[in-house]
PDB file of N, CA and C in Angstrom:
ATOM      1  N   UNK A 277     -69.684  35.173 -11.140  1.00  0.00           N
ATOM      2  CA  UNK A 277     -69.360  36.517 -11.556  1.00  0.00           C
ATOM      3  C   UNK A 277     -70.418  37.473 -10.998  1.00  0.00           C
ATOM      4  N   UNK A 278     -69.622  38.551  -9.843  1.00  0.00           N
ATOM      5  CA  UNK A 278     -71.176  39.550  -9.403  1.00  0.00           C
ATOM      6  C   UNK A 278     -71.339  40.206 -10.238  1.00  0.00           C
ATOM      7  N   UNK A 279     -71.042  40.391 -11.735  1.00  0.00           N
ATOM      8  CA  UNK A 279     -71.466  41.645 -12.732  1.00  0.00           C
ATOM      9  C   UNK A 279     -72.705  40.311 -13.314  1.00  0.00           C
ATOM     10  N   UNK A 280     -72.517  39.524 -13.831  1.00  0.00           N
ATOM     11  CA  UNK A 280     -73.659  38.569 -14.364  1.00  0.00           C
ATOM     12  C   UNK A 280     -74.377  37.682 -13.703  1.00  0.00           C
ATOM     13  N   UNK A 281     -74.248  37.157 -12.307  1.00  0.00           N
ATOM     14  CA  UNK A 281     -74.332  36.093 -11.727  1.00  0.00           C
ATOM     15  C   UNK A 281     -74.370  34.797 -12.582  1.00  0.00           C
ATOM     16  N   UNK A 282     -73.602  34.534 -13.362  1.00  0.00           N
ATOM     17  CA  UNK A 282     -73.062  33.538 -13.886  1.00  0.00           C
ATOM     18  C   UNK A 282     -72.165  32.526 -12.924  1.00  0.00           C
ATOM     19  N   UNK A 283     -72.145  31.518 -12.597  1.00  0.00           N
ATOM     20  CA  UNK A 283     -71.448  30.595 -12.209  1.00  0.00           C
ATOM     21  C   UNK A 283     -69.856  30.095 -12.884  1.00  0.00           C
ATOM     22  N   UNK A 284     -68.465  30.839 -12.666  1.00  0.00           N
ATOM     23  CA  UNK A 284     -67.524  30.729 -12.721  1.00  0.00           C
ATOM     24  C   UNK A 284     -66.861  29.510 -12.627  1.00  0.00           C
ATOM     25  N   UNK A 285     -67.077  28.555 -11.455  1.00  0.00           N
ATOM     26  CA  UNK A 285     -66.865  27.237 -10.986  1.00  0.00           C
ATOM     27  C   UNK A 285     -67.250  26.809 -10.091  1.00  0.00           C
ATOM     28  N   UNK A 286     -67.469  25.490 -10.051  1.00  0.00           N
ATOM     29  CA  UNK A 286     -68.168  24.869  -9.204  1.00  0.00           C
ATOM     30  C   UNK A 286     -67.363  23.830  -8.336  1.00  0.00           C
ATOM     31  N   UNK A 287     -66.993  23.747  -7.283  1.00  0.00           N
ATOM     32  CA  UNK A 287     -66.014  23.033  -6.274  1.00  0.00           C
ATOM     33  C   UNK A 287     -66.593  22.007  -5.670  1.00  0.00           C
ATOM     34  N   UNK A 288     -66.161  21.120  -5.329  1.00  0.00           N
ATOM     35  CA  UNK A 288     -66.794  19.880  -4.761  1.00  0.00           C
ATOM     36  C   UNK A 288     -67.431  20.022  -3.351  1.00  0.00           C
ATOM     37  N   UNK A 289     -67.903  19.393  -3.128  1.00  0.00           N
ATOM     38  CA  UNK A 289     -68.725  19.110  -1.668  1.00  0.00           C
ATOM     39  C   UNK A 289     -67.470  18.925  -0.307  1.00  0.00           C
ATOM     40  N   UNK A 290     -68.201  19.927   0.377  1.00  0.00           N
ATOM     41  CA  UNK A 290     -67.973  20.105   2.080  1.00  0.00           C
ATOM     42  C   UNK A 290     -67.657  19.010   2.766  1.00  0.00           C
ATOM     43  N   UNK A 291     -68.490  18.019   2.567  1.00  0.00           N
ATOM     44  CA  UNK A 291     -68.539  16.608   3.083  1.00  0.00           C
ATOM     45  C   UNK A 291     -68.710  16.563   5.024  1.00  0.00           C
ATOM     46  N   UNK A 292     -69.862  18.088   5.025  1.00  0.00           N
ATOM     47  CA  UNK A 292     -70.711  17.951   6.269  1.00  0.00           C
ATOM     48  C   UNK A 292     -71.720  18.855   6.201  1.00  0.00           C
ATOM     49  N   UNK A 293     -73.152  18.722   6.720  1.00  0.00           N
ATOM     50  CA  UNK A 293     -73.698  19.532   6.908  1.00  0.00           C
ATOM     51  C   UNK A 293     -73.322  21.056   7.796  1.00  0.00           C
ATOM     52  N   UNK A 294     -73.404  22.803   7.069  1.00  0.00           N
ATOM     53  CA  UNK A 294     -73.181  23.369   7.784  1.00  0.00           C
ATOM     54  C   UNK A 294     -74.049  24.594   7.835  1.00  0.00           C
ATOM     55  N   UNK A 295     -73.802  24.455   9.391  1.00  0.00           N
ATOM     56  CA  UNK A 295     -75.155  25.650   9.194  1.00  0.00           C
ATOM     57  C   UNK A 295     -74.398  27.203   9.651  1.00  0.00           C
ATOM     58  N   UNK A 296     -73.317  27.128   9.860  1.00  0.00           N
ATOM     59  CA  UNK A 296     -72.494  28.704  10.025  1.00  0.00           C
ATOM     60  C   UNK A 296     -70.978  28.506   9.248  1.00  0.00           C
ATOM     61  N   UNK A 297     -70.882  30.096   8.707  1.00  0.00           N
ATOM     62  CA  UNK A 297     -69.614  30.001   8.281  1.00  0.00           C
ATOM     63  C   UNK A 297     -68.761  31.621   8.503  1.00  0.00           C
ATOM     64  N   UNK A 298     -67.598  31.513   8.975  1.00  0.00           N
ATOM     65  CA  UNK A 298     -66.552  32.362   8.686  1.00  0.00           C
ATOM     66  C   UNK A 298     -65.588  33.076   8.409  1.00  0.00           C
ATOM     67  N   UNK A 299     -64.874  33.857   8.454  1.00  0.00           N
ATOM     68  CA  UNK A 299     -63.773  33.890   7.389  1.00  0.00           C
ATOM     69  C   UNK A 299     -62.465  34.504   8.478  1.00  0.00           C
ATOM     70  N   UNK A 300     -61.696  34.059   9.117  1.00  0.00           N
ATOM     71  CA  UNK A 300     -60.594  34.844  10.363  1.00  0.00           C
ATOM     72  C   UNK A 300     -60.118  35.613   9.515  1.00  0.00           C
ATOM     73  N   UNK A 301     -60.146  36.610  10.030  1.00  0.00           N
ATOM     74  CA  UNK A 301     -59.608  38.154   9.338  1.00  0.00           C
ATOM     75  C   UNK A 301     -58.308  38.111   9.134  1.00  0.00           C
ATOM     76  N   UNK A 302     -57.495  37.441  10.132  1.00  0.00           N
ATOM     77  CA  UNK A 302     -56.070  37.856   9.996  1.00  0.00           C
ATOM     78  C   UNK A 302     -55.343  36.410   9.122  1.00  0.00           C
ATOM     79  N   UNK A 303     -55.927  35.019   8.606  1.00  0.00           N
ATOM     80  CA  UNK A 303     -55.622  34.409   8.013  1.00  0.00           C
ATOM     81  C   UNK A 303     -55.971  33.900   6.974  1.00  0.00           C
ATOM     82  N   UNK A 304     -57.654  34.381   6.425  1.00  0.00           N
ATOM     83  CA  UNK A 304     -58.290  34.353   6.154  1.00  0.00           C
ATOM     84  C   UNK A 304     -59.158  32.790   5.860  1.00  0.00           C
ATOM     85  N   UNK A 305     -58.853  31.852   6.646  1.00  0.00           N
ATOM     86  CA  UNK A 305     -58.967  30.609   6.243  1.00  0.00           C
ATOM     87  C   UNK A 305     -60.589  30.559   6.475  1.00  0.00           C
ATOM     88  N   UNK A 306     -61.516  29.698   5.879  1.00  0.00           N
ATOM     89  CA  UNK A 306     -62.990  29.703   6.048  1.00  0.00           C
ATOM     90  C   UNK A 306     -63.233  28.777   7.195  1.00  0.00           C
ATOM     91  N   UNK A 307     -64.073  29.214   8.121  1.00  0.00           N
ATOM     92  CA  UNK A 307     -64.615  28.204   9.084  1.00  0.00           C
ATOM     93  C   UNK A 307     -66.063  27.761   9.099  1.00  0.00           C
ATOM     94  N   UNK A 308     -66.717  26.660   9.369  1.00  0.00           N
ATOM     95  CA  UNK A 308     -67.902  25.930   9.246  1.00  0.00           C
ATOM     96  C   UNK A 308     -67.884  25.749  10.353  1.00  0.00           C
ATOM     97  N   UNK A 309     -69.335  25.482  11.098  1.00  0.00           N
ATOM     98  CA  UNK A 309     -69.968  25.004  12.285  1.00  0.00           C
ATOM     99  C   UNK A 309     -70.676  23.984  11.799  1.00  0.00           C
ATOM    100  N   UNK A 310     -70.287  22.777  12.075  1.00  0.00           N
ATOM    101  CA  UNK A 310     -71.274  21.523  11.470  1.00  0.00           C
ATOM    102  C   UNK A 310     -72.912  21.523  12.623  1.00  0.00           C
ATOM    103  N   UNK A 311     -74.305  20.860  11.934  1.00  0.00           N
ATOM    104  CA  UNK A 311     -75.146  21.136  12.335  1.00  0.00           C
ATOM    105  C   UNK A 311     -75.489  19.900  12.967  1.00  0.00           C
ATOM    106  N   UNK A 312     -76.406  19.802  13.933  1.00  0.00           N
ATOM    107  CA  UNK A 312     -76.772  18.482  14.982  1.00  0.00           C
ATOM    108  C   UNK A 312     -76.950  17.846  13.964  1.00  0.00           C
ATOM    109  N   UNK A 313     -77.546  17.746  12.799  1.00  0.00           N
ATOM    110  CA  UNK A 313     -77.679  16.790  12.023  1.00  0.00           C
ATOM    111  C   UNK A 313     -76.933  16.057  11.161  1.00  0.00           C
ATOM    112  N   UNK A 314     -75.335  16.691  10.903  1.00  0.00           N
ATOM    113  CA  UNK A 314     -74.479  16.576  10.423  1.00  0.00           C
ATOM    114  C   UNK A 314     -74.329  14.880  10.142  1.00  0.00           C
ATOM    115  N   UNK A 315     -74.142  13.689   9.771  1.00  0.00           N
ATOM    116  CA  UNK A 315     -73.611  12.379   9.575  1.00  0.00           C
ATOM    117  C   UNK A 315     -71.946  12.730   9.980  1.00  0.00           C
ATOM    118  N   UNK A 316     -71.426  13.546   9.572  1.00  0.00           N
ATOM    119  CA  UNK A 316     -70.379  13.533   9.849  1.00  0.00           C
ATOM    120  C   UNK A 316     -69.884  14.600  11.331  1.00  0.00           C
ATOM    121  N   UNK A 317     -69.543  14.401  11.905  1.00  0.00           N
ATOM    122  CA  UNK A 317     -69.058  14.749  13.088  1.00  0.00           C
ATOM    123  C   UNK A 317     -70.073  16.126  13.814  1.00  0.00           C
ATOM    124  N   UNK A 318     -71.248  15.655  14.193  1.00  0.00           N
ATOM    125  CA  UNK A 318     -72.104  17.065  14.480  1.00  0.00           C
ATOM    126  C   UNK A 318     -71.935  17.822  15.571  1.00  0.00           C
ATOM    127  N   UNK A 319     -71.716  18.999  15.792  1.00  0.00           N
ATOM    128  CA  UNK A 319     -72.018  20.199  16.632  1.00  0.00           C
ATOM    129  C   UNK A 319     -70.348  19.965  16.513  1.00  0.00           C
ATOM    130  N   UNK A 320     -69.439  20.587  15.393  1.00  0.00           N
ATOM    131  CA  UNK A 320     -68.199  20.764  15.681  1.00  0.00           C
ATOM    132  C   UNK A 320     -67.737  21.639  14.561  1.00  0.00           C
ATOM    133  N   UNK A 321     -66.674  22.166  14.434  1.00  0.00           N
ATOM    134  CA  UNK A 321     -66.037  23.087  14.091  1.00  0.00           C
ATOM    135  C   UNK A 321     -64.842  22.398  12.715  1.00  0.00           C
ATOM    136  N   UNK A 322     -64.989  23.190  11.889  1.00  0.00           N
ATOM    137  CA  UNK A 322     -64.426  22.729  10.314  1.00  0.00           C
ATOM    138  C   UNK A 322     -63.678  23.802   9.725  1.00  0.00           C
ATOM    139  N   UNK A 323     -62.595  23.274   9.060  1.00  0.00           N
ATOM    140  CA  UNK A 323     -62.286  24.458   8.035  1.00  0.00           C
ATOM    141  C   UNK A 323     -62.592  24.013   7.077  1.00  0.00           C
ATOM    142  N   UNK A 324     -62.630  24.645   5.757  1.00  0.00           N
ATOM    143  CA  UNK A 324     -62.974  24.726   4.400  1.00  0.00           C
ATOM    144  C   UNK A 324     -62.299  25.010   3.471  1.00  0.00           C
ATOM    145  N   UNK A 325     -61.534  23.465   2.367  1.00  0.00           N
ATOM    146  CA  UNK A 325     -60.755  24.335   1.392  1.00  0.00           C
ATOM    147  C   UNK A 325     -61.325  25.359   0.464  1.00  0.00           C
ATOM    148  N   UNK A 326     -61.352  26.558   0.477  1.00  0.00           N
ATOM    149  CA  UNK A 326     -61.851  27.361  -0.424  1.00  0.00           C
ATOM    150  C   UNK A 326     -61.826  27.137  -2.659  1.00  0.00           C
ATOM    151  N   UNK A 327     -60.503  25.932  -2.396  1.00  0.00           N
ATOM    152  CA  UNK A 327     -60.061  25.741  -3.524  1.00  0.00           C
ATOM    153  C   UNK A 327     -61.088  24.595  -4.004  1.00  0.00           C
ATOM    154  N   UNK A 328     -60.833  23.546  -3.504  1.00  0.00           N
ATOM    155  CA  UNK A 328     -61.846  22.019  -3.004  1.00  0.00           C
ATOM    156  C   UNK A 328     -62.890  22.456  -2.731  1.00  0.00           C
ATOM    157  N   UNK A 329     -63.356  23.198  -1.840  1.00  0.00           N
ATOM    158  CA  UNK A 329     -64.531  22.883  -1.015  1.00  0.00           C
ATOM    159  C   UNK A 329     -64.776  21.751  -0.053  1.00  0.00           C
ATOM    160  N   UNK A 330     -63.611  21.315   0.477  1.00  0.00           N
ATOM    161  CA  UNK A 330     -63.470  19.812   1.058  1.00  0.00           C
ATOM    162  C   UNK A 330     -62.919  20.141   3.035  1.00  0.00           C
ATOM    163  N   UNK A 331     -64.498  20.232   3.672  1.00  0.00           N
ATOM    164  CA  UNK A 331     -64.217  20.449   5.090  1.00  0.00           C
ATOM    165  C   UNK A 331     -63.143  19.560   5.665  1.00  0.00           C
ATOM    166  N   UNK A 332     -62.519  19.907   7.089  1.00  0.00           N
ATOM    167  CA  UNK A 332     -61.744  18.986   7.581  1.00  0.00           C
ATOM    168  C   UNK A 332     -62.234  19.623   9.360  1.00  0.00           C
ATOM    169  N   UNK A 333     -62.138  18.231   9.949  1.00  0.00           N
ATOM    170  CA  UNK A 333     -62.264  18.719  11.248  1.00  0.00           C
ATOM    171  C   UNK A 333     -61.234  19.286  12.352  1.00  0.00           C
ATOM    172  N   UNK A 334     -61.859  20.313  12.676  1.00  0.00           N
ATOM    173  CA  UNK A 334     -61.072  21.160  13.763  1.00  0.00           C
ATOM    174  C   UNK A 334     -61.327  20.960  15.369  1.00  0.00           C
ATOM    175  N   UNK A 335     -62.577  20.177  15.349  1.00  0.00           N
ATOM    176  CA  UNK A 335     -62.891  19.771  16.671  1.00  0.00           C
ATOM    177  C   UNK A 335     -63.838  19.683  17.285  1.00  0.00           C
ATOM    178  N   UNK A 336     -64.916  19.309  18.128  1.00  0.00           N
ATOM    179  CA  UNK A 336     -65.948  19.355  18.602  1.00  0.00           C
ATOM    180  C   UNK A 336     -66.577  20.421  19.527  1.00  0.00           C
ATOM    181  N   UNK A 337     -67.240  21.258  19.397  1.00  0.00           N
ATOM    182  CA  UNK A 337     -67.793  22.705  20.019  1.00  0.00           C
ATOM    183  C   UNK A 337     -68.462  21.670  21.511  1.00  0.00           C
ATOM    184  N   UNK A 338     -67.547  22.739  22.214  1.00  0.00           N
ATOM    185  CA  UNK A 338     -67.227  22.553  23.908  1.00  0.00           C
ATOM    186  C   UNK A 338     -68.349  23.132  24.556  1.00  0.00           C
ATOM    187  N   UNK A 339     -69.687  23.719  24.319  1.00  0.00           N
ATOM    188  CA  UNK A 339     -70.619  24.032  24.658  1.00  0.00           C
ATOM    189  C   UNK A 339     -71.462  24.021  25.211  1.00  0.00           C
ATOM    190  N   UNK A 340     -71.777  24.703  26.699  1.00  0.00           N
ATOM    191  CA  UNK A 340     -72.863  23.702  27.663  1.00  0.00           C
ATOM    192  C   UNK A 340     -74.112  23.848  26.713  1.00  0.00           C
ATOM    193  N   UNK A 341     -74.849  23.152  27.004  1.00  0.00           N
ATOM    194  CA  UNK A 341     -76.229  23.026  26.637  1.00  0.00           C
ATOM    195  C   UNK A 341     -76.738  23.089  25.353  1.00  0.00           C
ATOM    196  N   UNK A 342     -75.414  22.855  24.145  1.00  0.00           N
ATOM    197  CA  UNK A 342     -75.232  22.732  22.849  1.00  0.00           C
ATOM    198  C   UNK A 342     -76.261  21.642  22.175  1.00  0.00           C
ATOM    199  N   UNK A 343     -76.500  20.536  22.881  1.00  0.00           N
ATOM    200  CA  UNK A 343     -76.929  19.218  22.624  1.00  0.00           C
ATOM    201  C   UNK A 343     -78.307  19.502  21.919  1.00  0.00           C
ATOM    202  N   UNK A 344     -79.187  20.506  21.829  1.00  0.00           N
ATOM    203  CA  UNK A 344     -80.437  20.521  21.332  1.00  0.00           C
ATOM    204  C   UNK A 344     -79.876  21.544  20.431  1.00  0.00           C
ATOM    205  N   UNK A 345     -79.410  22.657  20.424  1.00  0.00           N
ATOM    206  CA  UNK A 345     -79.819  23.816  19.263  1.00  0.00           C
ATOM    207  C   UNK A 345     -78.096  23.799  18.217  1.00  0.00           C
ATOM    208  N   UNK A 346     -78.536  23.793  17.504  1.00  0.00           N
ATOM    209  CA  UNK A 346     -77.687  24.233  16.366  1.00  0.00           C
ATOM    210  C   UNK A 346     -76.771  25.583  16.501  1.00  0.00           C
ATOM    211  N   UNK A 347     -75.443  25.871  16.221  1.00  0.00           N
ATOM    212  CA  UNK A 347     -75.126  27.300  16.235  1.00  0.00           C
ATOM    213  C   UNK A 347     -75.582  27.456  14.712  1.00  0.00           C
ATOM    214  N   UNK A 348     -76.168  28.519  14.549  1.00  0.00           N
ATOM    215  CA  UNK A 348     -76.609  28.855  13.102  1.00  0.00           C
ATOM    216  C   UNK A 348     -76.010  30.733  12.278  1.00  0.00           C
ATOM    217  N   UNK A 349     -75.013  30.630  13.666  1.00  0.00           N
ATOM    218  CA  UNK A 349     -74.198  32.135  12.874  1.00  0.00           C
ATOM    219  C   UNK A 349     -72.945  31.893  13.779  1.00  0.00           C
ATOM    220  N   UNK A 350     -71.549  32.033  13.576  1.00  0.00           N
ATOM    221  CA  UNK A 350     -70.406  32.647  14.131  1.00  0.00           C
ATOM    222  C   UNK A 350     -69.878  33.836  13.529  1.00  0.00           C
ATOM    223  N   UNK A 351     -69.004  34.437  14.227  1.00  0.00           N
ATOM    224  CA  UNK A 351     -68.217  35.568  13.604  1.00  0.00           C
ATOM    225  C   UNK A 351     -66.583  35.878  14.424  1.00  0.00           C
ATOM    226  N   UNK A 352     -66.050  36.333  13.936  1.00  0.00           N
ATOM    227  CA  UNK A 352     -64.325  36.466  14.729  1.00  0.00           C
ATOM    228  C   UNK A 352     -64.172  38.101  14.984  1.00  0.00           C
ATOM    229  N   UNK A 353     -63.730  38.334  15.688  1.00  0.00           N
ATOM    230  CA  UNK A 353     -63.394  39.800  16.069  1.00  0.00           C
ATOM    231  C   UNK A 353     -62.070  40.306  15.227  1.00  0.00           C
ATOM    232  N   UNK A 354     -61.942  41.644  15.557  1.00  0.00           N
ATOM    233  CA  UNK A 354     -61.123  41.602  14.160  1.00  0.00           C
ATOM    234  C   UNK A 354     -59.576  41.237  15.136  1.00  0.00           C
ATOM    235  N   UNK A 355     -59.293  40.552  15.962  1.00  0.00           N
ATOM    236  CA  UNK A 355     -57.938  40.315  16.496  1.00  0.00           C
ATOM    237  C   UNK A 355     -58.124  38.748  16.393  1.00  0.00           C
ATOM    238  N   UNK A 356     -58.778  37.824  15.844  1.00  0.00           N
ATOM    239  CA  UNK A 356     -59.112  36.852  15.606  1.00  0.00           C
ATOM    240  C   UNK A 356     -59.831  35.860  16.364  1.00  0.00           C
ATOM    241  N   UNK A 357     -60.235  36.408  16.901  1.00  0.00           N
ATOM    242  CA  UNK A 357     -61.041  35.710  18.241  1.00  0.00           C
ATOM    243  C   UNK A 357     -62.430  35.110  17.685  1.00  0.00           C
ATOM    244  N   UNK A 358     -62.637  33.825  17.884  1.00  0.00           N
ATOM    245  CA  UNK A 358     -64.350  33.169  17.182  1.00  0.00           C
ATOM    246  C   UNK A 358     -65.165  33.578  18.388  1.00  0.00           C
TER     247      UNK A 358
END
């Protein structure tokens, strides 16, 4: 709750490490960037049930020279573009 910061509910685990997240404007579905360190599928791309909290994979980030650094911010344009 932003009037109390009280905790409303609490949703289960992501089930990956993530170090970016966003929201596509025109569908609003949540997206995760899993982090090199991830156990579960690292340097790749997730959605997020907002209901669950239960990531699912969308695919592995196609990235030259990805292999050392983490993405640690994304964002979508407002025509939906990541």
């Amino acid at each position: 709750d932003p009037m109390t910061a009280q905790v409303l509910s609490t949703i289960g685990a992501i089930g990956f490490a993530i170090t970016a997240l966003a929201v596509h404007p025109i569908t609003g579905v949540l997206y995760g960037g899993t982090s090199n360190n991830s156990a579960n599928n690292p340097r790749s791309l997730i959605t997020i049930n907002v209901a669950t909290g239960a990531g699912t994979l969308v695919g592995p980030y196609t990235l030259p020279n990805l292999s050392d650094n983490n993405i640690t911010d994304f964002t979508f344009d407002l025509n939906g573009t990541l």
